[in-house]
Amino acid sequence: MMNAPCAVWVTAIQTVSFKWLMRALLQSAFVLHRRPYRDSSLLLEVLTREHGRLGLVARGAGSSRSRLKGLLQAFTPLLLSWTGDGDLVTLSGGEEIGLPIPLLHNRALAGLYVNELLVRLLPRCDPQPGLFAAYEVLLTDLAAADDAEPPLRRFEKRLLEELGYGLSLDREADSGAPIVAETHYRYVLDRGPLTVNATQTGVPISGRGLLALRDGMFNDPDVLKEVKRLTRAALAEQLQGRALKTRELYRVKREA
């Protein structure tokens, strides 16, 4: 039985065996991850504007003679077509709609980190056009940024919101009082920000850090470090102990 979210994707055609076959044409997408599959195919995880995260089998795309092998790369805006009857479907065509977004050095690793987060945390067949738009902005910002950290923090905040675990950044959890820049807080993930006098648990963060994350403006390196601790703690709760390979790659690169 097909998932209800998938059933509203696109036109459906019924086969002779009465099995419903879904067909989507030229859908905006980015490749999040790819790996070899069987003899000459690729197994893809993609983020699409209209259908959220999907698994795609690209038959023959692993062959050196396939034009799709060079096309199906991370950070390249694509239009993809597919057929199938679930959350793992078969690629039937693809084309570029723009040049690959040039992410170099640490910015490329930052992009791969976000891709891994999306694969780990997004359910399949859950349309999130707002998150897709935020991902496009992230890649553009990373390409232009001297420092990858501010764009990453803004995207992590948006991802948590889309997952239904947005951070409370305006008011104290207990009193409802507005956050004060000069006050120090502890952020308890299942409650929100509390003054340091109210709790000894949670992630320490200044009011300035909470307001900077709310506004997406990071002018102070120390504040940016505070914000990173908070977003990483919130994402770690969603990851439920699953390690991210890109973080290990970053650690190895930093120590090299």
Short mmCIF file of C-alpha atoms in Angstrom, two decimals:
data_model
loop_
_atom_site.label_atom_id
_atom_site.label_comp_id
_atom_site.label_asym_id
_atom_site.label_seq_id
_atom_site.Cartn_x
_atom_site.Cartn_y
_atom_site.Cartn_z
CA MET A 1 0.00 0.00 0.00
CA MET A 2 1.48 3.34 -1.04
CA ASN A 3 2.09 6.04 1.55
CA ALA A 4 -0.57 8.75 1.43
CA PRO A 5 1.95 11.60 0.96
CA CYS A 6 3.38 9.83 -2.09
CA ALA A 7 -0.05 9.20 -3.55
CA VAL A 8 -0.61 12.89 -4.23
CA TRP A 9 2.65 13.42 -6.05
CA VAL A 10 1.84 13.31 -9.72
CA THR A 11 -0.22 11.65 -12.41
CA ALA A 12 -0.90 7.97 -11.80
CA ILE A 13 -1.34 5.37 -14.53
CA GLN A 14 -2.67 1.89 -13.88
CA THR A 15 -0.80 -1.09 -15.27
CA VAL A 16 -2.34 -4.32 -16.54
CA SER A 17 -1.73 -5.93 -13.14
CA PHE A 18 -3.66 -3.08 -11.48
CA LYS A 19 -0.54 -1.83 -9.74
CA TRP A 20 -0.37 1.94 -9.54
CA LEU A 21 2.71 3.42 -11.21
CA MET A 22 3.67 6.98 -10.31
CA ARG A 23 5.37 9.19 -12.87
CA ALA A 24 6.98 12.56 -12.19
CA LEU A 25 8.43 14.79 -14.89
CA LEU A 26 11.23 17.35 -14.59
CA GLN A 27 11.10 18.00 -10.86
CA SER A 28 13.55 20.44 -9.23
CA ALA A 29 16.06 18.45 -7.19
CA PHE A 30 19.53 18.21 -5.66
CA VAL A 31 21.52 15.02 -5.10
CA LEU A 32 22.25 14.57 -1.40
CA HIS A 33 24.12 11.26 -1.60
CA ARG A 34 24.95 8.59 -4.14
CA ARG A 35 26.57 5.17 -4.05
CA PRO A 36 27.12 2.29 -6.48
CA TYR A 37 24.23 -0.10 -6.85
CA ARG A 38 24.48 -3.54 -8.41
CA ASP A 39 26.62 -3.74 -11.57
CA SER A 40 26.38 -0.33 -13.22
CA SER A 41 23.67 1.62 -11.43
CA LEU A 42 23.62 4.29 -8.74
CA LEU A 43 21.44 4.55 -5.66
CA LEU A 44 20.62 8.19 -4.98
CA GLU A 45 19.14 10.18 -2.14
CA VAL A 46 17.73 13.42 -3.50
CA LEU A 47 15.97 16.48 -2.12
CA THR A 48 13.12 17.66 -4.34
CA ARG A 49 11.07 20.81 -4.15
CA GLU A 50 7.66 19.18 -4.42
CA HIS A 51 8.15 15.72 -2.94
CA GLY A 52 10.78 16.10 -0.23
CA ARG A 53 13.49 13.47 0.15
CA LEU A 54 13.34 10.49 -2.20
CA GLY A 55 15.39 7.42 -2.99
CA LEU A 56 16.12 6.95 -6.69
CA VAL A 57 17.64 4.05 -8.61
CA ALA A 58 19.59 5.42 -11.59
CA ARG A 59 19.94 2.37 -13.81
CA GLY A 60 23.15 2.30 -15.85
CA ALA A 61 24.25 5.67 -14.46
CA GLY A 62 27.33 4.12 -12.87
CA SER A 63 28.74 3.23 -16.27
CA SER A 64 31.57 5.39 -17.61
CA ARG A 65 29.56 5.78 -20.82
CA SER A 66 26.49 7.22 -19.09
CA ARG A 67 26.03 10.98 -19.34
CA LEU A 68 24.10 10.83 -16.06
CA LYS A 69 27.18 9.77 -14.10
CA GLY A 70 28.71 13.24 -14.38
CA LEU A 71 25.36 14.96 -14.05
CA LEU A 72 24.21 13.39 -10.78
CA GLN A 73 26.56 15.29 -8.48
CA ALA A 74 26.02 17.13 -5.22
CA PHE A 75 25.36 20.89 -5.29
CA THR A 76 24.12 20.85 -8.90
CA PRO A 77 20.57 22.16 -9.56
CA LEU A 78 18.74 19.49 -11.54
CA LEU A 79 15.44 18.60 -13.12
CA LEU A 80 14.74 14.90 -12.59
CA SER A 81 12.04 12.57 -13.88
CA TRP A 82 11.13 9.21 -12.39
CA THR A 83 8.62 6.38 -12.24
CA GLY A 84 7.78 4.06 -9.37
CA ASP A 85 5.27 3.11 -6.72
CA GLY A 86 6.88 3.96 -3.38
CA ASP A 87 9.60 6.02 -1.75
CA LEU A 88 12.31 4.25 -3.82
CA VAL A 89 11.63 5.02 -7.46
CA THR A 90 13.45 4.68 -10.78
CA LEU A 91 15.11 7.63 -12.48
CA SER A 92 13.92 8.05 -16.05
CA GLY A 93 15.74 11.25 -17.02
CA GLY A 94 17.63 14.26 -15.79
CA GLU A 95 19.11 17.56 -16.88
CA GLU A 96 20.99 20.47 -15.37
CA ILE A 97 19.21 23.78 -14.87
CA GLY A 98 22.34 25.60 -13.79
CA LEU A 99 26.04 25.20 -13.20
CA PRO A 100 27.23 23.28 -10.14
CA ILE A 101 27.44 25.62 -7.16
CA PRO A 102 31.18 25.99 -6.47
CA LEU A 103 31.88 24.92 -2.89
CA LEU A 104 35.59 24.64 -2.10
CA HIS A 105 37.59 23.32 0.84
CA ASN A 106 35.73 23.66 4.17
CA ARG A 107 32.65 25.01 2.42
CA ALA A 108 32.35 21.78 0.44
CA LEU A 109 32.60 19.82 3.67
CA ALA A 110 29.94 22.08 5.19
CA GLY A 111 27.65 21.30 2.25
CA LEU A 112 28.24 17.57 2.65
CA TYR A 113 27.50 17.88 6.37
CA VAL A 114 24.12 19.43 5.59
CA ASN A 115 23.42 16.75 2.99
CA GLU A 116 24.12 14.06 5.57
CA LEU A 117 21.84 15.77 8.08
CA LEU A 118 19.01 15.83 5.54
CA VAL A 119 19.44 12.15 4.69
CA ARG A 120 19.49 11.18 8.37
CA LEU A 121 16.65 13.39 9.60
CA LEU A 122 14.14 13.96 6.81
CA PRO A 123 11.47 11.32 6.24
CA ARG A 124 10.90 10.28 2.66
CA CYS A 125 7.87 11.48 0.73
CA ASP A 126 7.31 14.52 2.94
CA PRO A 127 7.06 17.65 0.74
CA GLN A 128 8.89 20.62 2.28
CA PRO A 129 9.24 23.33 -0.37
CA GLY A 130 10.28 25.88 2.25
CA LEU A 131 13.23 23.73 3.29
CA PHE A 132 14.19 23.20 -0.35
CA ALA A 133 14.28 26.98 -0.83
CA ALA A 134 16.37 27.35 2.34
CA TYR A 135 18.78 24.72 0.99
CA GLU A 136 19.19 26.68 -2.24
CA VAL A 137 19.95 29.82 -0.22
CA LEU A 138 22.42 27.90 1.94
CA LEU A 139 24.43 26.68 -1.06
CA THR A 140 24.54 30.18 -2.54
CA ASP A 141 25.59 31.66 0.79
CA LEU A 142 28.28 29.02 1.32
CA ALA A 143 29.74 29.69 -2.12
CA ALA A 144 30.03 33.41 -1.33
CA ALA A 145 31.04 33.17 2.33
CA ASP A 146 34.49 33.51 3.84
CA ASP A 147 33.19 31.66 6.90
CA ALA A 148 30.83 28.70 6.54
CA GLU A 149 29.59 28.90 10.13
CA PRO A 150 26.91 31.66 9.86
CA PRO A 151 25.09 30.04 6.89
CA LEU A 152 25.24 26.68 8.65
CA ARG A 153 23.69 28.02 11.84
CA ARG A 154 20.86 29.68 9.93
CA PHE A 155 20.11 26.46 8.06
CA GLU A 156 20.29 24.29 11.19
CA LYS A 157 17.72 26.56 12.81
CA ARG A 158 15.43 26.25 9.78
CA LEU A 159 15.85 22.48 9.65
CA LEU A 160 14.83 22.14 13.29
CA GLU A 161 11.74 24.24 12.57
CA GLU A 162 10.78 22.07 9.59
CA LEU A 163 11.20 18.94 11.71
CA GLY A 164 8.79 20.37 14.27
CA TYR A 165 11.45 21.08 16.90
CA GLY A 166 12.02 24.79 16.41
CA LEU A 167 13.95 26.62 19.11
CA SER A 168 12.26 29.19 21.34
CA LEU A 169 14.46 32.28 21.06
CA ASP A 170 12.28 35.23 22.10
CA ARG A 171 11.13 34.57 25.67
CA GLU A 172 12.04 32.74 28.85
CA ALA A 173 10.36 29.37 29.09
CA ASP A 174 8.88 29.78 32.58
CA SER A 175 8.10 33.46 32.99
CA GLY A 176 7.47 34.44 29.38
CA ALA A 177 9.72 37.45 29.90
CA PRO A 178 11.51 38.75 26.80
CA ILE A 179 15.08 37.54 26.29
CA VAL A 180 17.60 40.15 27.44
CA ALA A 181 20.90 40.36 25.54
CA GLU A 182 22.99 40.90 28.68
CA THR A 183 21.45 38.01 30.63
CA HIS A 184 22.91 34.50 30.74
CA TYR A 185 20.62 31.52 30.19
CA ARG A 186 20.62 27.76 29.97
CA TYR A 187 18.61 26.27 27.12
CA VAL A 188 16.73 23.13 28.19
CA LEU A 189 15.79 21.39 24.95
CA ASP A 190 12.32 20.22 25.95
CA ARG A 191 11.44 23.55 27.60
CA GLY A 192 13.38 26.50 26.22
CA PRO A 193 15.68 29.17 27.69
CA LEU A 194 15.80 29.55 31.48
CA THR A 195 17.88 31.93 33.57
CA VAL A 196 20.96 30.40 35.17
CA ASN A 197 19.30 30.86 38.57
CA ALA A 198 16.37 28.68 37.52
CA THR A 199 18.28 25.57 36.38
CA GLN A 200 21.69 23.94 36.39
CA THR A 201 20.97 21.81 33.31
CA GLY A 202 20.80 22.69 29.64
CA VAL A 203 23.10 24.39 27.14
CA PRO A 204 24.67 27.62 28.42
CA ILE A 205 24.02 30.56 26.11
CA SER A 206 23.79 34.32 26.46
CA GLY A 207 20.74 36.34 25.60
CA ARG A 208 22.85 37.88 22.86
CA GLY A 209 23.36 34.42 21.38
CA LEU A 210 19.64 33.60 21.45
CA LEU A 211 18.76 36.87 19.74
CA ALA A 212 21.54 36.45 17.17
CA LEU A 213 20.17 33.03 16.22
CA ARG A 214 16.64 34.40 16.07
CA ASP A 215 17.74 37.14 13.67
CA GLY A 216 20.35 35.11 11.78
CA MET A 217 22.97 37.81 12.36
CA PHE A 218 26.34 36.70 13.72
CA ASN A 219 28.86 39.49 14.16
CA ASP A 220 30.66 38.20 17.25
CA PRO A 221 32.78 35.01 17.02
CA ASP A 222 32.12 34.16 20.67
CA VAL A 223 28.37 34.43 20.15
CA LEU A 224 28.66 32.22 17.08
CA LYS A 225 30.36 29.54 19.19
CA GLU A 226 27.51 29.68 21.72
CA VAL A 227 24.93 29.32 18.98
CA LYS A 228 26.80 26.36 17.49
CA ARG A 229 26.68 24.54 20.85
CA LEU A 230 22.92 25.04 21.00
CA THR A 231 22.05 23.98 17.45
CA ARG A 232 24.37 20.99 17.63
CA ALA A 233 22.79 19.87 20.92
CA ALA A 234 19.30 20.20 19.44
CA LEU A 235 20.29 18.24 16.33
CA ALA A 236 22.05 15.58 18.41
CA GLU A 237 18.76 14.91 20.18
CA GLN A 238 17.12 14.30 16.80
CA LEU A 239 20.00 12.12 15.60
CA GLN A 240 19.54 9.91 18.68
CA GLY A 241 23.18 8.91 18.97
CA ARG A 242 23.85 8.38 15.27
CA ALA A 243 27.29 9.72 14.38
CA LEU A 244 27.82 11.90 11.32
CA LYS A 245 30.62 10.81 9.00
CA THR A 246 31.21 14.38 7.82
CA ARG A 247 32.04 15.52 11.35
CA GLU A 248 34.69 12.82 11.56
CA LEU A 249 36.07 13.91 8.17
CA TYR A 250 36.28 17.48 9.42
CA ARG A 251 38.09 16.36 12.57
CA VAL A 252 40.63 14.34 10.57
CA LYS A 253 41.19 17.22 8.16
CA ARG A 254 41.70 19.67 11.01
CA GLU A 255 44.25 17.40 12.69
CA ALA A 256 46.17 16.66 9.47
#
